[in-house]
Amino acid sequence: MTSAPMRKLLDALYDSAAALAALFMIGLLVMVLLSIFGRQFHFYLRGTDAYAGYLMAGASFLAMAHTLKKGEHIRVTLIIGWLRGAARRGVELWSLTASSLLAVLLAFYSCRLVWQSLVFNDMSTGNDATPLWIPQLGMAVGSVIFAIAFIDETVLEWQGRRAHGQADELLRNE
């Protein structure tokens, strides 16, 4: 059973990653505005397009865990909506376990990519010449936190304590 201090620590981790993702989005806005103002006022800052891309990718990965924990990830509920009781729980456990394993693989290979970029001194081919391990850190950290969140959800489901946000799920028809 997850203790209250551990729950607080995990929730703080997910919230911190979301706050960092928000800061990345603000950085993305700044890069886009610099690019726009540069065109309007005839100045050029090298790498603004590349940095905007790095910040967008980092924000996406850092926000994944928080989005998962808030029940905002898109779920295909066509089959699971028909199931009840033990069958539904079995499918939930299977899908969460498989998702946890995939998230761990994503985290492993994201961290490996950062390490390889650092060891091989990979540089951006754009005119910013950024060492690639720096922007890849956002992806790696976000992937690790995402894997932790999936493992957290899996453990909560095994314990029978996972909150199912199905009641308002039908209201979201995007």
CSV table of N, CA and C in Angstrom, one decimal:
chain,number,residue,atom,x,y,z
A,1,MET,N,0.8,-1.2,0.0
A,1,MET,CA,0.0,0.0,0.0
A,1,MET,C,0.9,1.2,0.0
A,2,THR,N,0.5,2.2,-0.8
A,2,THR,CA,1.3,3.4,-0.9
A,2,THR,C,1.1,4.3,0.3
A,3,SER,N,2.2,4.7,0.9
A,3,SER,CA,2.0,5.6,2.1
A,3,SER,C,1.7,7.0,1.7
A,4,ALA,N,1.2,7.7,2.7
A,4,ALA,CA,0.8,9.1,2.4
A,4,ALA,C,2.0,10.0,2.0
A,5,PRO,N,3.2,9.8,2.7
A,5,PRO,CA,4.3,10.6,2.2
A,5,PRO,C,4.8,10.3,0.8
A,6,MET,N,4.7,9.0,0.4
A,6,MET,CA,5.0,8.6,-0.9
A,6,MET,C,4.0,9.1,-1.9
A,7,ARG,N,2.8,9.1,-1.6
A,7,ARG,CA,1.7,9.7,-2.5
A,7,ARG,C,2.0,11.2,-2.7
A,8,LYS,N,2.3,11.9,-1.6
A,8,LYS,CA,2.6,13.3,-1.7
A,8,LYS,C,3.8,13.6,-2.6
A,9,LEU,N,4.9,12.7,-2.4
A,9,LEU,CA,6.1,12.9,-3.2
A,9,LEU,C,5.8,12.6,-4.7
A,10,LEU,N,5.0,11.6,-5.0
A,10,LEU,CA,4.7,11.3,-6.4
A,10,LEU,C,3.9,12.4,-7.0
A,11,ASP,N,2.9,12.8,-6.3
A,11,ASP,CA,2.0,13.9,-6.8
A,11,ASP,C,2.8,15.2,-7.0
A,12,ALA,N,3.8,15.5,-6.1
A,12,ALA,CA,4.6,16.6,-6.3
A,12,ALA,C,5.5,16.5,-7.5
A,13,LEU,N,6.0,15.3,-7.7
A,13,LEU,CA,6.8,15.0,-8.9
A,13,LEU,C,6.0,15.3,-10.2
A,14,TYR,N,4.8,14.8,-10.3
A,14,TYR,CA,3.9,15.0,-11.4
A,14,TYR,C,3.6,16.5,-11.6
A,15,ASP,N,3.3,17.1,-10.5
A,15,ASP,CA,3.0,18.6,-10.6
A,15,ASP,C,4.2,19.4,-11.0
A,16,SER,N,5.4,19.0,-10.5
A,16,SER,CA,6.6,19.7,-10.8
A,16,SER,C,6.9,19.6,-12.3
A,17,ALA,N,6.7,18.4,-12.8
A,17,ALA,CA,7.0,18.1,-14.2
A,17,ALA,C,6.0,19.0,-15.1
A,18,ALA,N,4.8,19.1,-14.6
A,18,ALA,CA,3.8,19.9,-15.4
A,18,ALA,C,4.1,21.4,-15.3
A,19,ALA,N,4.6,21.8,-14.2
A,19,ALA,CA,5.1,23.2,-14.0
A,19,ALA,C,6.3,23.5,-14.9
A,20,LEU,N,7.2,22.6,-15.0
A,20,LEU,CA,8.3,22.7,-15.9
A,20,LEU,C,7.9,22.7,-17.4
A,21,ALA,N,6.9,21.9,-17.7
A,21,ALA,CA,6.3,21.9,-19.0
A,21,ALA,C,5.7,23.2,-19.4
A,22,ALA,N,5.1,23.8,-18.4
A,22,ALA,CA,4.5,25.2,-18.6
A,22,ALA,C,5.6,26.2,-18.8
A,23,LEU,N,6.7,26.1,-18.1
A,23,LEU,CA,7.8,27.0,-18.3
A,23,LEU,C,8.4,26.8,-19.7
A,24,PHE,N,8.5,25.6,-20.2
A,24,PHE,CA,8.9,25.3,-21.5
A,24,PHE,C,8.0,25.9,-22.6
A,25,MET,N,6.7,25.9,-22.3
A,25,MET,CA,5.7,26.5,-23.2
A,25,MET,C,5.9,28.0,-23.2
A,26,ILE,N,6.2,28.6,-22.1
A,26,ILE,CA,6.5,30.1,-22.1
A,26,ILE,C,7.8,30.3,-22.9
A,27,GLY,N,8.8,29.5,-22.7
A,27,GLY,CA,10.0,29.6,-23.5
A,27,GLY,C,9.7,29.5,-25.0
A,28,LEU,N,8.8,28.6,-25.4
A,28,LEU,CA,8.4,28.4,-26.8
A,28,LEU,C,7.7,29.7,-27.3
A,29,LEU,N,6.9,30.3,-26.5
A,29,LEU,CA,6.2,31.5,-26.8
A,29,LEU,C,7.3,32.6,-27.1
A,30,VAL,N,8.2,32.7,-26.2
A,30,VAL,CA,9.3,33.7,-26.3
A,30,VAL,C,10.1,33.5,-27.6
A,31,MET,N,10.4,32.3,-27.9
A,31,MET,CA,11.1,32.0,-29.2
A,31,MET,C,10.3,32.4,-30.4
A,32,VAL,N,9.0,32.1,-30.4
A,32,VAL,CA,8.2,32.4,-31.5
A,32,VAL,C,8.0,33.9,-31.7
A,33,LEU,N,7.8,34.6,-30.5
A,33,LEU,CA,7.8,36.1,-30.6
A,33,LEU,C,9.1,36.7,-31.0
A,34,LEU,N,10.2,36.2,-30.6
A,34,LEU,CA,11.5,36.7,-31.1
A,34,LEU,C,11.6,36.5,-32.6
A,35,SER,N,11.1,35.4,-33.1
A,35,SER,CA,11.2,35.2,-34.5
A,35,SER,C,10.3,36.1,-35.3
A,36,ILE,N,9.1,36.4,-34.7
A,36,ILE,CA,8.2,37.3,-35.4
A,36,ILE,C,8.7,38.7,-35.3
A,37,PHE,N,9.2,39.2,-34.2
A,37,PHE,CA,9.7,40.5,-34.0
A,37,PHE,C,11.0,40.7,-34.9
A,38,GLY,N,11.8,39.6,-35.0
A,38,GLY,CA,13.0,39.7,-35.8
A,38,GLY,C,12.6,39.9,-37.3
A,39,ARG,N,11.6,39.3,-37.7
A,39,ARG,CA,11.2,39.6,-39.1
A,39,ARG,C,10.6,41.0,-39.3
A,40,GLN,N,9.9,41.5,-38.3
A,40,GLN,CA,9.3,42.8,-38.4
A,40,GLN,C,10.3,43.9,-38.3
A,41,PHE,N,11.3,43.7,-37.4
A,41,PHE,CA,12.3,44.7,-37.1
A,41,PHE,C,13.7,44.4,-37.7
A,42,HIS,N,13.7,43.5,-38.6
A,42,HIS,CA,14.9,43.2,-39.4
A,42,HIS,C,16.2,42.8,-38.6
A,43,PHE,N,16.0,41.9,-37.6
A,43,PHE,CA,17.1,41.3,-36.9
A,43,PHE,C,16.9,39.8,-36.9
A,44,TYR,N,18.0,39.1,-36.7
A,44,TYR,CA,17.9,37.6,-36.7
A,44,TYR,C,18.7,37.1,-35.5
A,45,LEU,N,18.0,36.2,-34.8
A,45,LEU,CA,18.6,35.5,-33.7
A,45,LEU,C,18.8,34.0,-34.1
A,46,ARG,N,20.0,33.6,-34.2
A,46,ARG,CA,20.3,32.2,-34.6
A,46,ARG,C,19.6,31.2,-33.7
A,47,GLY,N,19.0,30.2,-34.3
A,47,GLY,CA,18.5,29.1,-33.5
A,47,GLY,C,17.1,29.2,-32.9
A,48,THR,N,16.4,30.3,-33.1
A,48,THR,CA,15.1,30.5,-32.5
A,48,THR,C,14.1,29.4,-32.9
A,49,ASP,N,14.2,29.0,-34.2
A,49,ASP,CA,13.3,27.9,-34.7
A,49,ASP,C,13.7,26.6,-34.1
A,50,ALA,N,14.9,26.3,-34.0
A,50,ALA,CA,15.4,25.1,-33.4
A,50,ALA,C,15.0,25.0,-31.9
A,51,TYR,N,15.3,26.1,-31.2
A,51,TYR,CA,15.0,26.2,-29.8
A,51,TYR,C,13.5,26.0,-29.5
A,52,ALA,N,12.7,26.6,-30.4
A,52,ALA,CA,11.2,26.5,-30.3
A,52,ALA,C,10.8,25.0,-30.4
A,53,GLY,N,11.4,24.3,-31.3
A,53,GLY,CA,11.2,22.9,-31.5
A,53,GLY,C,11.6,22.1,-30.3
A,54,TYR,N,12.8,22.4,-29.7
A,54,TYR,CA,13.3,21.7,-28.5
A,54,TYR,C,12.4,21.9,-27.4
A,55,LEU,N,11.9,23.1,-27.2
A,55,LEU,CA,11.0,23.5,-26.1
A,55,LEU,C,9.7,22.8,-26.2
A,56,MET,N,9.2,22.7,-27.5
A,56,MET,CA,7.9,22.1,-27.7
A,56,MET,C,8.0,20.6,-27.4
A,57,ALA,N,9.0,19.9,-27.8
A,57,ALA,CA,9.2,18.5,-27.5
A,57,ALA,C,9.4,18.3,-26.0
A,58,GLY,N,10.2,19.1,-25.4
A,58,GLY,CA,10.4,19.0,-23.9
A,58,GLY,C,9.1,19.2,-23.2
A,59,ALA,N,8.3,20.2,-23.5
A,59,ALA,CA,7.0,20.4,-22.9
A,59,ALA,C,6.1,19.2,-23.0
A,60,SER,N,6.0,18.7,-24.2
A,60,SER,CA,5.2,17.5,-24.5
A,60,SER,C,5.5,16.3,-23.6
A,61,PHE,N,6.8,16.0,-23.5
A,61,PHE,CA,7.2,14.9,-22.7
A,61,PHE,C,7.1,15.1,-21.2
A,62,LEU,N,7.4,16.4,-20.8
A,62,LEU,CA,7.2,16.7,-19.4
A,62,LEU,C,5.8,16.7,-18.9
A,63,ALA,N,4.9,17.0,-19.8
A,63,ALA,CA,3.4,17.0,-19.4
A,63,ALA,C,2.8,15.7,-19.4
A,64,MET,N,3.4,14.6,-20.0
A,64,MET,CA,2.7,13.3,-20.1
A,64,MET,C,2.3,12.7,-18.8
A,65,ALA,N,3.1,12.7,-17.8
A,65,ALA,CA,2.8,12.1,-16.5
A,65,ALA,C,1.6,12.8,-15.9
A,66,HIS,N,1.6,14.1,-15.8
A,66,HIS,CA,0.5,14.8,-15.2
A,66,HIS,C,-0.8,14.6,-15.9
A,67,THR,N,-0.7,14.6,-17.2
A,67,THR,CA,-1.9,14.3,-18.1
A,67,THR,C,-2.4,12.9,-17.8
A,68,LEU,N,-1.6,11.9,-17.7
A,68,LEU,CA,-2.0,10.6,-17.3
A,68,LEU,C,-2.7,10.5,-16.0
A,69,LYS,N,-2.0,11.1,-15.0
A,69,LYS,CA,-2.6,11.1,-13.6
A,69,LYS,C,-3.9,11.8,-13.5
A,70,LYS,N,-4.1,12.8,-14.3
A,70,LYS,CA,-5.4,13.5,-14.3
A,70,LYS,C,-6.5,12.9,-15.2
A,71,GLY,N,-6.2,11.8,-15.8
A,71,GLY,CA,-7.1,11.0,-16.6
A,71,GLY,C,-7.4,11.7,-17.9
A,72,GLU,N,-6.5,12.5,-18.4
A,72,GLU,CA,-6.8,13.2,-19.7
A,72,GLU,C,-6.2,12.6,-20.9
A,73,HIS,N,-5.5,11.5,-20.8
A,73,HIS,CA,-5.0,10.8,-22.0
A,73,HIS,C,-6.1,10.2,-22.7
A,74,ILE,N,-6.0,10.1,-24.0
A,74,ILE,CA,-7.1,9.5,-24.8
A,74,ILE,C,-7.1,8.0,-24.6
A,75,ARG,N,-8.2,7.5,-24.2
A,75,ARG,CA,-8.3,6.0,-24.0
A,75,ARG,C,-9.4,5.5,-25.0
A,76,VAL,N,-9.1,4.4,-25.6
A,76,VAL,CA,-10.1,3.7,-26.4
A,76,VAL,C,-11.0,2.8,-25.5
A,77,THR,N,-12.2,3.3,-25.2
A,77,THR,CA,-13.0,2.6,-24.3
A,77,THR,C,-14.1,1.8,-24.9
A,78,LEU,N,-14.0,1.6,-26.2
A,78,LEU,CA,-15.1,0.9,-26.9
A,78,LEU,C,-15.3,-0.5,-26.4
A,79,ILE,N,-14.2,-1.3,-26.1
A,79,ILE,CA,-14.3,-2.6,-25.6
A,79,ILE,C,-14.5,-2.7,-24.1
A,80,ILE,N,-13.6,-1.9,-23.4
A,80,ILE,CA,-13.6,-1.9,-22.0
A,80,ILE,C,-15.0,-1.4,-21.4
A,81,GLY,N,-15.6,-0.5,-22.2
A,81,GLY,CA,-16.9,0.0,-21.7
A,81,GLY,C,-18.0,-1.1,-21.6
A,82,TRP,N,-17.8,-2.2,-22.4
A,82,TRP,CA,-18.8,-3.3,-22.3
A,82,TRP,C,-18.5,-4.2,-21.2
A,83,LEU,N,-17.3,-4.2,-20.7
A,83,LEU,CA,-16.9,-5.2,-19.7
A,83,LEU,C,-17.3,-4.7,-18.3
A,84,ARG,N,-17.6,-5.7,-17.4
A,84,ARG,CA,-17.9,-5.4,-16.0
A,84,ARG,C,-17.1,-6.4,-15.1
A,85,GLY,N,-17.0,-6.0,-13.9
A,85,GLY,CA,-16.4,-6.9,-12.9
A,85,GLY,C,-15.0,-7.3,-13.1
A,86,ALA,N,-14.8,-8.6,-13.0
A,86,ALA,CA,-13.5,-9.2,-13.1
A,86,ALA,C,-12.9,-9.1,-14.5
A,87,ALA,N,-13.7,-9.2,-15.5
A,87,ALA,CA,-13.2,-9.1,-16.9
A,87,ALA,C,-12.7,-7.7,-17.1
A,88,ARG,N,-13.4,-6.7,-16.7
A,88,ARG,CA,-12.9,-5.3,-16.8
A,88,ARG,C,-11.6,-5.1,-16.1
A,89,ARG,N,-11.6,-5.6,-14.9
A,89,ARG,CA,-10.4,-5.4,-14.1
A,89,ARG,C,-9.2,-6.1,-14.7
A,90,GLY,N,-9.4,-7.3,-15.2
A,90,GLY,CA,-8.4,-8.0,-15.9
A,90,GLY,C,-7.8,-7.3,-17.1
A,91,VAL,N,-8.7,-6.7,-17.9
A,91,VAL,CA,-8.3,-5.9,-19.1
A,91,VAL,C,-7.5,-4.6,-18.6
A,92,GLU,N,-8.0,-4.0,-17.6
A,92,GLU,CA,-7.4,-2.8,-17.0
A,92,GLU,C,-5.9,-3.2,-16.6
A,93,LEU,N,-5.8,-4.3,-15.8
A,93,LEU,CA,-4.5,-4.7,-15.3
A,93,LEU,C,-3.6,-5.1,-16.5
A,94,TRP,N,-4.1,-5.8,-17.4
A,94,TRP,CA,-3.3,-6.1,-18.6
A,94,TRP,C,-2.8,-4.9,-19.3
A,95,SER,N,-3.7,-4.0,-19.6
A,95,SER,CA,-3.3,-2.8,-20.4
A,95,SER,C,-2.4,-1.9,-19.6
A,96,LEU,N,-2.6,-1.7,-18.3
A,96,LEU,CA,-1.7,-0.9,-17.5
A,96,LEU,C,-0.3,-1.5,-17.3
A,97,THR,N,-0.3,-2.8,-17.2
A,97,THR,CA,1.0,-3.5,-17.1
A,97,THR,C,1.8,-3.4,-18.4
A,98,ALA,N,1.1,-3.6,-19.5
A,98,ALA,CA,1.7,-3.5,-20.8
A,98,ALA,C,2.2,-2.1,-21.1
A,99,SER,N,1.4,-1.1,-20.7
A,99,SER,CA,1.7,0.3,-20.9
A,99,SER,C,2.9,0.7,-20.0
A,100,SER,N,3.0,0.1,-18.8
A,100,SER,CA,4.1,0.4,-17.9
A,100,SER,C,5.4,-0.1,-18.5
A,101,LEU,N,5.3,-1.3,-19.1
A,101,LEU,CA,6.5,-1.9,-19.7
A,101,LEU,C,7.0,-1.1,-20.9
A,102,LEU,N,6.0,-0.6,-21.7
A,102,LEU,CA,6.4,0.2,-22.9
A,102,LEU,C,6.9,1.6,-22.4
A,103,ALA,N,6.3,2.1,-21.3
A,103,ALA,CA,6.8,3.4,-20.8
A,103,ALA,C,8.3,3.3,-20.3
A,104,VAL,N,8.5,2.1,-19.6
A,104,VAL,CA,9.9,1.9,-19.1
A,104,VAL,C,10.9,1.8,-20.3
A,105,LEU,N,10.5,1.1,-21.4
A,105,LEU,CA,11.3,1.0,-22.5
A,105,LEU,C,11.6,2.4,-23.2
A,106,LEU,N,10.5,3.2,-23.3
A,106,LEU,CA,10.7,4.6,-23.8
A,106,LEU,C,11.6,5.3,-22.9
A,107,ALA,N,11.5,5.2,-21.6
A,107,ALA,CA,12.4,6.0,-20.7
A,107,ALA,C,13.8,5.5,-20.8
A,108,PHE,N,14.0,4.2,-20.9
A,108,PHE,CA,15.4,3.6,-21.1
A,108,PHE,C,16.0,4.1,-22.3
A,109,TYR,N,15.3,4.0,-23.4
A,109,TYR,CA,15.9,4.4,-24.7
A,109,TYR,C,16.1,5.9,-24.8
A,110,SER,N,15.2,6.7,-24.2
A,110,SER,CA,15.4,8.1,-24.2
A,110,SER,C,16.6,8.5,-23.4
A,111,CYS,N,16.8,7.9,-22.2
A,111,CYS,CA,18.0,8.2,-21.4
A,111,CYS,C,19.3,7.7,-22.2
A,112,ARG,N,19.2,6.6,-22.8
A,112,ARG,CA,20.3,6.0,-23.6
A,112,ARG,C,20.7,7.0,-24.8
A,113,LEU,N,19.7,7.6,-25.4
A,113,LEU,CA,19.9,8.5,-26.5
A,113,LEU,C,20.7,9.8,-25.9
A,114,VAL,N,20.2,10.3,-24.8
A,114,VAL,CA,20.9,11.4,-24.2
A,114,VAL,C,22.4,11.0,-23.9
A,115,TRP,N,22.6,9.9,-23.3
A,115,TRP,CA,24.0,9.4,-23.0
A,115,TRP,C,24.8,9.3,-24.3
A,116,GLN,N,24.3,8.7,-25.3
A,116,GLN,CA,25.0,8.5,-26.6
A,116,GLN,C,25.3,9.9,-27.2
A,117,SER,N,24.4,10.8,-27.1
A,117,SER,CA,24.6,12.1,-27.7
A,117,SER,C,25.7,12.8,-26.9
A,118,LEU,N,25.8,12.6,-25.6
A,118,LEU,CA,26.8,13.2,-24.8
A,118,LEU,C,28.2,12.6,-25.1
A,119,VAL,N,28.2,11.3,-25.2
A,119,VAL,CA,29.5,10.6,-25.4
A,119,VAL,C,30.0,10.9,-26.8
A,120,PHE,N,29.1,10.9,-27.8
A,120,PHE,CA,29.6,11.1,-29.2
A,120,PHE,C,29.6,12.6,-29.6
A,121,ASN,N,29.3,13.4,-28.6
A,121,ASN,CA,29.3,14.9,-28.9
A,121,ASN,C,28.5,15.3,-30.1
A,122,ASP,N,27.3,14.7,-30.2
A,122,ASP,CA,26.4,15.1,-31.2
A,122,ASP,C,26.0,16.5,-31.1
A,123,MET,N,26.0,17.2,-32.3
A,123,MET,CA,25.6,18.6,-32.3
A,123,MET,C,24.4,18.8,-33.3
A,124,SER,N,23.6,19.8,-33.1
A,124,SER,CA,22.6,20.1,-34.0
A,124,SER,C,23.1,20.5,-35.3
A,125,THR,N,22.5,20.0,-36.4
A,125,THR,CA,23.0,20.4,-37.7
A,125,THR,C,22.5,21.8,-38.2
A,126,GLY,N,21.6,22.4,-37.4
A,126,GLY,CA,21.1,23.7,-37.7
A,126,GLY,C,22.2,24.7,-37.3
A,127,ASN,N,21.9,26.0,-37.6
A,127,ASN,CA,22.8,27.0,-37.3
A,127,ASN,C,23.0,27.4,-35.8
A,128,ASP,N,22.3,26.7,-35.0
A,128,ASP,CA,22.4,26.9,-33.5
A,128,ASP,C,23.5,26.1,-32.9
A,129,ALA,N,23.9,25.0,-33.6
A,129,ALA,CA,25.1,24.2,-33.1
A,129,ALA,C,25.0,23.8,-31.6
A,130,THR,N,23.8,23.4,-31.2
A,130,THR,CA,23.5,23.0,-29.8
A,130,THR,C,23.9,21.6,-29.6
A,131,PRO,N,24.6,21.3,-28.5
A,131,PRO,CA,24.9,19.8,-28.2
A,131,PRO,C,23.5,19.2,-28.0
A,132,LEU,N,23.2,18.1,-28.7
A,132,LEU,CA,21.9,17.5,-28.7
A,132,LEU,C,21.5,16.9,-27.4
A,133,TRP,N,22.4,16.6,-26.5
A,133,TRP,CA,22.0,16.0,-25.3
A,133,TRP,C,21.2,17.0,-24.4
A,134,ILE,N,21.5,18.3,-24.6
A,134,ILE,CA,20.8,19.3,-23.8
A,134,ILE,C,19.3,19.3,-24.1
A,135,PRO,N,18.8,19.4,-25.4
A,135,PRO,CA,17.4,19.4,-25.6
A,135,PRO,C,16.8,18.0,-25.4
A,136,GLN,N,17.6,17.0,-25.5
A,136,GLN,CA,17.1,15.6,-25.3
A,136,GLN,C,16.8,15.3,-23.8
A,137,LEU,N,17.4,16.1,-22.9
A,137,LEU,CA,17.1,15.9,-21.5
A,137,LEU,C,15.7,16.0,-21.1
A,138,GLY,N,15.0,17.0,-21.7
A,138,GLY,CA,13.5,17.2,-21.5
A,138,GLY,C,12.7,15.9,-21.8
A,139,MET,N,13.1,15.3,-23.0
A,139,MET,CA,12.4,14.1,-23.4
A,139,MET,C,12.7,13.0,-22.4
A,140,ALA,N,14.0,12.8,-22.0
A,140,ALA,CA,14.4,11.7,-21.1
A,140,ALA,C,13.8,11.9,-19.7
A,141,VAL,N,13.8,13.1,-19.2
A,141,VAL,CA,13.2,13.3,-17.9
A,141,VAL,C,11.7,13.1,-17.9
A,142,GLY,N,11.1,13.6,-18.9
A,142,GLY,CA,9.6,13.4,-19.1
A,142,GLY,C,9.3,12.0,-19.2
A,143,SER,N,10.1,11.2,-20.0
A,143,SER,CA,9.8,9.8,-20.2
A,143,SER,C,10.0,9.0,-18.9
A,144,VAL,N,11.0,9.3,-18.1
A,144,VAL,CA,11.2,8.7,-16.8
A,144,VAL,C,10.0,8.9,-15.9
A,145,ILE,N,9.6,10.2,-15.8
A,145,ILE,CA,8.4,10.5,-14.9
A,145,ILE,C,7.1,9.9,-15.4
A,146,PHE,N,7.0,9.8,-16.8
A,146,PHE,CA,5.8,9.1,-17.4
A,146,PHE,C,5.8,7.6,-17.0
A,147,ALA,N,7.0,7.0,-17.0
A,147,ALA,CA,7.1,5.6,-16.7
A,147,ALA,C,6.7,5.4,-15.2
A,148,ILE,N,7.2,6.3,-14.3
A,148,ILE,CA,6.9,6.2,-12.9
A,148,ILE,C,5.4,6.4,-12.7
A,149,ALA,N,4.7,7.3,-13.5
A,149,ALA,CA,3.3,7.5,-13.4
A,149,ALA,C,2.5,6.2,-13.8
A,150,PHE,N,3.0,5.6,-14.9
A,150,PHE,CA,2.3,4.4,-15.3
A,150,PHE,C,2.5,3.2,-14.3
A,151,ILE,N,3.6,3.1,-13.7
A,151,ILE,CA,3.9,2.1,-12.7
A,151,ILE,C,3.0,2.4,-11.5
A,152,ASP,N,2.9,3.7,-11.1
A,152,ASP,CA,2.0,4.1,-10.0
A,152,ASP,C,0.6,3.7,-10.3
A,153,GLU,N,0.1,4.0,-11.5
A,153,GLU,CA,-1.3,3.6,-11.9
A,153,GLU,C,-1.5,2.1,-11.8
A,154,THR,N,-0.5,1.4,-12.3
A,154,THR,CA,-0.6,-0.1,-12.2
A,154,THR,C,-0.7,-0.6,-10.8
A,155,VAL,N,0.2,-0.1,-10.0
A,155,VAL,CA,0.2,-0.5,-8.5
A,155,VAL,C,-1.1,-0.2,-7.9
A,156,LEU,N,-1.7,1.0,-8.2
A,156,LEU,CA,-2.9,1.4,-7.6
A,156,LEU,C,-4.1,0.5,-8.1
A,157,GLU,N,-4.0,0.1,-9.3
A,157,GLU,CA,-5.0,-0.8,-9.9
A,157,GLU,C,-4.9,-2.2,-9.2
A,158,TRP,N,-3.7,-2.7,-9.1
A,158,TRP,CA,-3.5,-4.0,-8.4
A,158,TRP,C,-4.1,-3.9,-6.9
A,159,GLN,N,-3.9,-2.8,-6.3
A,159,GLN,CA,-4.4,-2.6,-4.9
A,159,GLN,C,-5.8,-2.3,-4.9
A,160,GLY,N,-6.5,-2.1,-6.0
A,160,GLY,CA,-7.9,-1.7,-6.0
A,160,GLY,C,-8.2,-0.3,-5.6
A,161,ARG,N,-7.2,0.6,-5.6
A,161,ARG,CA,-7.3,2.0,-5.2
A,161,ARG,C,-7.3,3.0,-6.3
A,162,ARG,N,-7.3,2.5,-7.5
A,162,ARG,CA,-7.1,3.5,-8.7
A,162,ARG,C,-8.5,4.1,-8.9
A,163,ALA,N,-8.4,5.5,-9.1
A,163,ALA,CA,-9.6,6.2,-9.4
A,163,ALA,C,-9.9,6.1,-10.9
A,164,HIS,N,-11.2,5.7,-11.2
A,164,HIS,CA,-11.6,5.6,-12.6
A,164,HIS,C,-12.4,6.8,-12.9
A,165,GLY,N,-11.9,7.6,-13.9
A,165,GLY,CA,-12.6,8.8,-14.3
A,165,GLY,C,-13.6,8.6,-15.4
A,166,GLN,N,-14.4,7.5,-15.3
A,166,GLN,CA,-15.2,7.2,-16.5
A,166,GLN,C,-16.5,8.0,-16.5
A,167,ALA,N,-16.9,8.5,-15.4
A,167,ALA,CA,-18.2,9.3,-15.3
A,167,ALA,C,-18.2,10.5,-16.3
A,168,ASP,N,-17.1,11.2,-16.2
A,168,ASP,CA,-17.1,12.4,-17.1
A,168,ASP,C,-16.4,12.2,-18.4
A,169,GLU,N,-15.9,10.9,-18.6
A,169,GLU,CA,-15.2,10.6,-19.9
A,169,GLU,C,-16.1,10.7,-21.1
A,170,LEU,N,-17.4,10.4,-20.9
A,170,LEU,CA,-18.3,10.5,-22.0
A,170,LEU,C,-18.6,11.9,-22.4
A,171,LEU,N,-18.3,12.9,-21.5
A,171,LEU,CA,-18.6,14.3,-21.8
A,171,LEU,C,-17.5,14.9,-22.8
A,172,ARG,N,-16.4,14.2,-22.9
A,172,ARG,CA,-15.3,14.7,-23.7
A,172,ARG,C,-15.4,14.1,-25.1
A,173,ASN,N,-16.1,14.8,-26.0
A,173,ASN,CA,-16.2,14.3,-27.4
A,173,ASN,C,-15.5,15.3,-28.3
A,174,GLU,N,-14.2,15.1,-28.3
A,174,GLU,CA,-13.4,15.9,-29.2
A,174,GLU,C,-13.4,15.4,-30.6
